[in-house]
Amino acid sequence: MEGYETGDSRPVLFEIEDGVGIITLNRPRQLNALNKEVLESLRSVVEEARSNGSLRALVITGTGPKAFVAGADIGEMAAMDPEGASSFSEFGQSVFEAIERHPKPVIAAINGYALGGGCELALACDIRIAAENARFGQPEVGLGIIPGFGGTQRLARLVGKTMALDMILSARMVGAEEALRIGLVSRVVPEGKALSEALALAGEISRKSPYAVSQAKKAVREGLLGTLHDGLKIERELFAACFSHPDREEGMRAFREKRKAEF
Ligand code: CO8
């Protein structure tokens, strides 16, 4: 499936397979670069996925074997003034925040280049799976700008200030193995297998309690925003909330009855 070009001209594709929503950035001739149209479609699809109660997880990928997303559209940005740049940055940040705050887990299947806005899109996802040909980077300073879709903030939180500045200030590309070593991705798989691995992981997550999965995502995300003390309080509250949800009853009853829980 990966690398498969459908001939479909929609900038973002959305399909559902076994309760998993697959979002595909689909502008392969421009290496899936994010222009306003792509970002607007991405926002609509993310909202659509939010209102679909039967979805258990989302996977985001790009059409073609060469790129996940090669960044924001440089042609479009070349014509922007500071005001336009500010609103484009704000819009992109809001779309990526909607992904980060999505109640369902979001897995990025990274096939090839994830540069600039593409790296930032991957950073907003919960889990990143890279194909061996994946290349990450924040090349913005080479274009006379800085990351504007969350890269300076999320990359530093994810891989630490030292490595984030190493990448952002040099604009260098990081291969899949280095990305794994620095904690930018959690898995590296052979070329052409990122999407199937992401779908397999999404399937595994889908068999767990959707309520607990969503609470766990929230606890990790919100906990990292404040102090450890604040985070522990958030964990306690979300943990306690599980005890008034039927999934907790089913999960524990199934264990005692030596069968698989059905959520
Ligand atoms: N924007 C627009 N078009 C692009 C982009 C892009 N980011 N990346 C690739 N393309 C286009 C190329 O122009 C080319 O089109 P054409 O065939 O019409 O010339 C086509 O895609 C194929 O690309 P290449 O021929 O360059 O393919 P190569 O295999 O030779 O190179 C690279 C692949 C290395 C990925 C190369 O295309 C490249 O360096 N691309 C740009 C990468 C980059 O700098 N990305 C960061 C952009 S800045 C950004 O993302 C900021 C985000 C925050 C915005 C804040 C709002 C203001």
Coordinates of C-alpha atoms and ligand atoms in Angstrom, one line a residue:
M1 CA 0.0 0.0 0.0
E2 CA 2.9 2.4 0.9
G3 CA 4.2 4.2 -2.1
Y4 CA 0.9 3.6 -4.0
E5 CA -0.3 6.5 -6.0
T6 CA -4.1 6.5 -6.5
G7 CA -4.3 9.2 -9.0
D8 CA -6.8 10.8 -6.6
S9 CA -6.3 14.6 -6.7
R10 CA -7.7 15.4 -3.2
P11 CA -4.9 16.9 -1.1
V12 CA -5.6 14.8 1.9
L13 CA -7.2 11.3 1.8
F14 CA -9.1 9.7 4.6
E15 CA -10.1 6.1 4.8
I16 CA -11.2 3.8 7.6
E17 CA -9.9 0.3 7.9
D18 CA -10.9 -1.9 10.9
G19 CA -11.7 1.1 13.1
V20 CA -8.4 2.9 12.2
G21 CA -8.6 6.2 10.4
I22 CA -5.8 6.5 7.8
I23 CA -5.0 10.1 6.8
T24 CA -2.7 10.4 3.8
L25 CA -1.1 13.7 2.7
N26 CA -1.5 13.5 -1.0
R27 CA 0.5 15.9 -3.0
P28 CA 3.2 13.6 -4.2
R29 CA 4.6 15.7 -7.0
Q30 CA 5.5 18.4 -4.4
L31 CA 6.6 15.7 -1.9
N32 CA 3.4 16.4 0.0
A33 CA 4.4 19.9 0.9
L34 CA 1.9 21.7 3.1
N35 CA 0.2 24.6 1.5
K36 CA -3.0 26.2 2.8
E37 CA -5.3 23.8 0.9
V38 CA -3.5 20.8 2.4
L39 CA -3.6 22.2 5.9
E40 CA -7.3 23.1 5.6
S41 CA -8.1 19.6 4.4
L42 CA -6.0 18.1 7.1
R43 CA -7.9 20.1 9.7
S44 CA -11.3 19.0 8.3
V45 CA -10.3 15.3 8.3
V46 CA -8.9 15.6 11.9
E47 CA -12.3 17.1 12.9
E48 CA -14.2 14.4 11.1
A49 CA -12.2 11.8 12.9
R50 CA -12.9 13.4 16.2
S51 CA -16.7 13.2 15.6
N52 CA -16.5 9.6 14.6
G53 CA -17.1 7.7 17.8
S54 CA -16.3 4.3 16.3
L55 CA -12.6 5.1 15.5
R56 CA -10.0 3.6 17.8
A57 CA -6.8 5.2 16.4
L58 CA -5.5 7.4 13.6
V59 CA -2.5 6.9 11.3
I60 CA -0.9 9.7 9.3
T61 CA 1.3 9.1 6.3
G62 CA 2.2 10.6 2.9
T63 CA 1.6 9.4 -0.6
G64 CA 4.7 8.0 -2.3
P65 CA 7.8 6.3 -1.1
K66 CA 9.9 9.4 -1.2
A67 CA 8.3 11.7 1.3
F68 CA 6.1 11.8 4.4
V69 CA 6.0 15.6 4.0
A70 CA 8.9 17.8 2.7
G71 CA 7.8 20.9 4.7
A72 CA 5.5 23.9 4.3
D73 CA 5.2 25.0 0.7
I74 CA 8.1 27.2 0.0
G75 CA 6.5 28.8 -3.1
E76 CA 3.6 29.9 -1.0
M77 CA 5.7 31.2 1.8
A78 CA 7.9 33.2 -0.5
A79 CA 5.0 35.5 -1.2
M80 CA 4.1 36.1 2.5
D81 CA 4.6 39.3 4.5
P82 CA 5.1 39.2 8.3
E83 CA 1.3 39.3 8.9
G84 CA 0.6 36.5 6.5
A85 CA 3.4 34.5 8.0
S86 CA 2.0 35.0 11.5
S87 CA -1.5 33.8 10.5
F88 CA -0.1 30.8 8.5
S89 CA 2.0 29.8 11.5
E90 CA -1.0 30.2 13.8
F91 CA -3.2 28.2 11.5
G92 CA -0.6 25.4 11.2
Q93 CA 0.0 25.3 14.9
S94 CA -3.7 25.0 15.6
V95 CA -4.1 22.1 13.2
F96 CA -1.1 20.3 14.8
E97 CA -2.5 21.0 18.3
A98 CA -5.8 19.5 17.2
I99 CA -3.8 16.3 16.4
E100 CA -1.8 16.4 19.6
R101 CA -5.0 16.9 21.7
H102 CA -7.1 14.4 19.7
P103 CA -8.8 11.9 22.0
K104 CA -7.6 9.0 19.8
P105 CA -3.9 8.0 19.6
V106 CA -2.3 9.2 16.4
I107 CA 0.6 7.3 14.8
A108 CA 2.9 8.8 12.1
A109 CA 4.1 6.4 9.5
I110 CA 7.1 8.1 8.1
N111 CA 8.2 7.1 4.6
G112 CA 11.0 9.3 3.4
Y113 CA 11.5 13.0 4.0
A114 CA 9.9 14.6 7.1
L115 CA 11.4 18.1 6.9
G116 CA 10.3 21.4 8.3
G117 CA 6.6 21.4 8.7
G118 CA 6.7 17.7 7.9
C119 CA 8.9 17.0 10.9
E120 CA 6.7 19.2 13.0
L121 CA 3.6 17.3 11.9
A122 CA 5.3 14.0 12.9
L123 CA 6.2 15.7 16.3
A124 CA 2.6 16.5 17.0
C125 CA 1.7 12.8 16.6
D126 CA 1.8 10.4 19.7
I127 CA 4.0 7.7 18.1
R128 CA 6.4 7.9 15.2
I129 CA 7.4 4.9 13.1
A130 CA 10.1 5.5 10.6
A131 CA 11.0 3.5 7.5
E132 CA 14.8 3.0 7.0
N133 CA 14.8 5.7 4.3
A134 CA 13.2 8.3 6.6
R135 CA 15.1 11.6 6.9
F136 CA 14.1 14.2 9.5
G137 CA 15.2 17.8 9.7
Q138 CA 14.3 21.4 10.4
P139 CA 16.0 23.1 7.4
E140 CA 14.3 26.5 8.1
V141 CA 17.4 28.5 9.1
G142 CA 18.8 27.7 5.6
L143 CA 15.8 29.5 4.2
G144 CA 16.2 32.5 6.5
I145 CA 13.3 31.5 8.7
I146 CA 12.8 29.4 11.8
P147 CA 10.4 26.5 12.4
G148 CA 6.9 27.9 12.8
F149 CA 4.6 24.9 13.3
G150 CA 5.8 24.0 16.7
G151 CA 9.3 22.6 15.9
T152 CA 11.3 24.8 18.3
Q153 CA 9.0 23.7 21.1
R154 CA 8.1 20.1 20.5
L155 CA 11.5 18.9 19.2
A156 CA 13.2 20.3 22.3
R157 CA 10.7 18.7 24.6
L158 CA 11.1 15.4 22.8
V159 CA 14.8 15.0 22.2
G160 CA 16.1 17.6 24.7
K161 CA 17.5 21.1 24.2
T162 CA 21.0 20.0 23.1
M163 CA 20.0 17.7 20.3
A164 CA 17.1 20.0 19.2
L165 CA 19.5 22.9 18.8
D166 CA 22.1 20.7 17.1
M167 CA 19.4 19.9 14.5
I168 CA 17.7 23.2 14.2
L169 CA 20.8 25.5 14.1
S170 CA 22.6 23.3 11.6
A171 CA 19.5 22.4 9.5
R172 CA 21.0 19.0 9.0
M173 CA 19.1 15.8 8.2
V174 CA 18.9 13.0 10.7
G175 CA 18.5 9.4 9.3
A176 CA 16.2 6.8 10.8
E177 CA 18.8 5.1 12.9
E178 CA 19.9 8.4 14.5
A179 CA 16.2 9.3 15.0
L180 CA 15.7 6.1 16.9
R181 CA 18.8 6.7 19.0
I182 CA 17.8 10.2 20.0
G183 CA 14.2 9.2 20.8
L184 CA 12.7 11.0 17.9
V185 CA 11.0 7.8 16.7
S186 CA 10.2 4.6 18.6
R187 CA 10.6 2.1 15.8
V188 CA 12.5 1.8 12.5
V189 CA 11.2 -0.7 9.9
P190 CA 12.4 -1.7 6.4
E191 CA 11.6 0.7 3.6
G192 CA 8.0 0.3 2.4
K193 CA 6.8 -1.1 5.8
A194 CA 6.1 2.0 7.9
L195 CA 2.4 2.1 7.1
S196 CA 1.8 -1.6 7.7
E197 CA 3.8 -1.4 11.0
A198 CA 1.7 1.6 12.1
L199 CA -1.5 -0.2 11.2
A200 CA -0.4 -3.3 13.1
L201 CA 0.3 -1.1 16.2
A202 CA -3.0 0.8 15.7
G203 CA -4.7 -2.6 15.6
E204 CA -3.0 -3.6 18.9
I205 CA -4.1 -0.4 20.6
S206 CA -7.6 -0.8 19.2
R207 CA -8.1 -4.0 21.2
K208 CA -7.5 -2.1 24.4
S209 CA -10.0 0.0 26.3
P210 CA -10.6 3.1 24.2
Y211 CA -11.4 5.1 27.3
A212 CA -8.2 4.1 29.1
V213 CA -6.1 4.7 26.0
S214 CA -7.5 8.2 25.7
Q215 CA -7.0 8.9 29.4
A216 CA -3.4 7.6 29.3
K217 CA -2.6 9.8 26.3
K218 CA -4.1 12.8 28.1
A219 CA -2.2 12.0 31.3
V220 CA 1.2 11.9 29.5
R221 CA 0.5 15.0 27.4
E222 CA -0.9 17.2 30.2
G223 CA 1.5 15.9 32.8
L224 CA 4.5 17.0 30.7
L225 CA 3.3 20.6 30.6
G226 CA 3.8 21.2 34.3
T227 CA 5.8 20.0 37.4
L228 CA 6.0 16.3 38.4
H229 CA 3.8 17.2 41.3
D230 CA 1.1 18.6 39.0
G231 CA 1.5 15.7 36.7
L232 CA 1.0 13.2 39.5
K233 CA -2.3 15.0 40.4
I234 CA -3.5 14.7 36.8
E235 CA -2.6 11.0 36.7
R236 CA -4.5 10.4 40.0
E237 CA -7.6 12.1 38.7
L238 CA -7.6 10.4 35.3
F239 CA -6.8 7.0 37.0
A240 CA -9.8 7.5 39.4
A241 CA -12.1 8.4 36.5
C242 CA -11.4 5.0 35.0
F243 CA -13.1 3.4 38.0
S244 CA -16.5 4.9 37.0
H245 CA -16.2 3.6 33.4
P246 CA -17.6 0.3 32.3
D247 CA -14.3 -0.6 30.5
R248 CA -12.6 -1.0 33.9
E249 CA -15.2 -3.5 35.0
E250 CA -15.0 -5.5 31.7
G251 CA -11.2 -5.4 31.7
M252 CA -10.9 -6.7 35.3
R253 CA -13.8 -9.2 35.0
A254 CA -12.2 -10.6 31.8
F255 CA -8.9 -11.1 33.6
R256 CA -10.6 -13.0 36.5
E257 CA -12.6 -15.1 34.0
K258 CA -9.4 -15.9 32.1
R259 CA -10.7 -14.5 28.8
K260 CA -9.9 -11.6 26.5
A261 CA -11.6 -8.4 27.4
E262 CA -14.1 -7.0 24.9
F263 CA -14.2 -3.3 24.7
Ligands
CO8_1 N1 7.7 23.3 -0.8 C1 7.3 23.4 -2.1 N2 7.7 22.5 -3.0 C2 8.6 21.5 -2.6 C3 9.0 21.4 -1.3 C4 8.5 22.3 -0.4 N3 8.8 22.3 0.9 N4 9.8 20.3 -1.2 C5 9.9 19.8 -2.4 N5 9.1 20.5 -3.3 C6 9.0 20.2 -4.7 C7 10.2 20.6 -5.5 O1 10.2 22.0 -5.8 C8 10.0 19.8 -6.8 O2 9.1 20.4 -7.6 P1 9.4 20.6 -9.2 O3 9.6 19.2 -9.7 O4 8.2 21.3 -9.7 O5 10.7 21.4 -9.2 C9 9.4 18.5 -6.2 O6 8.8 18.8 -5.0 C10 10.4 17.4 -6.0 O7 11.5 17.9 -5.2 P2 13.0 17.8 -5.7 O8 13.1 17.8 -7.2 O9 13.7 18.9 -4.9 O10 13.4 16.4 -5.1 P3 14.8 15.9 -4.6 O11 14.7 14.5 -4.4 O12 15.9 16.5 -5.5 O13 15.0 16.7 -3.2 C11 14.4 17.4 -1.0 C12 14.2 16.3 -2.1 C13 15.8 17.3 -0.4 C14 13.3 17.1 0.1 C15 14.2 18.8 -1.6 O14 12.9 18.8 -2.3 C16 14.1 19.9 -0.6 O15 15.1 20.3 0.0 N6 12.8 20.4 -0.3 C17 12.6 21.5 0.6 C18 12.7 21.0 2.1 C19 12.6 22.1 3.0 O16 13.4 23.1 3.1 N7 11.5 22.1 3.8 C20 11.2 23.1 4.9 C21 10.4 24.1 4.3 S1 10.2 25.4 5.5 C22 9.0 24.9 6.6 O17 8.5 23.8 6.5 C23 8.5 25.8 7.6 C24 7.3 25.3 8.4 C25 6.8 26.4 9.3 C26 6.0 27.4 8.5 C27 5.6 28.6 9.3 C28 4.6 29.5 8.6 C29 5.1 30.8 8.2

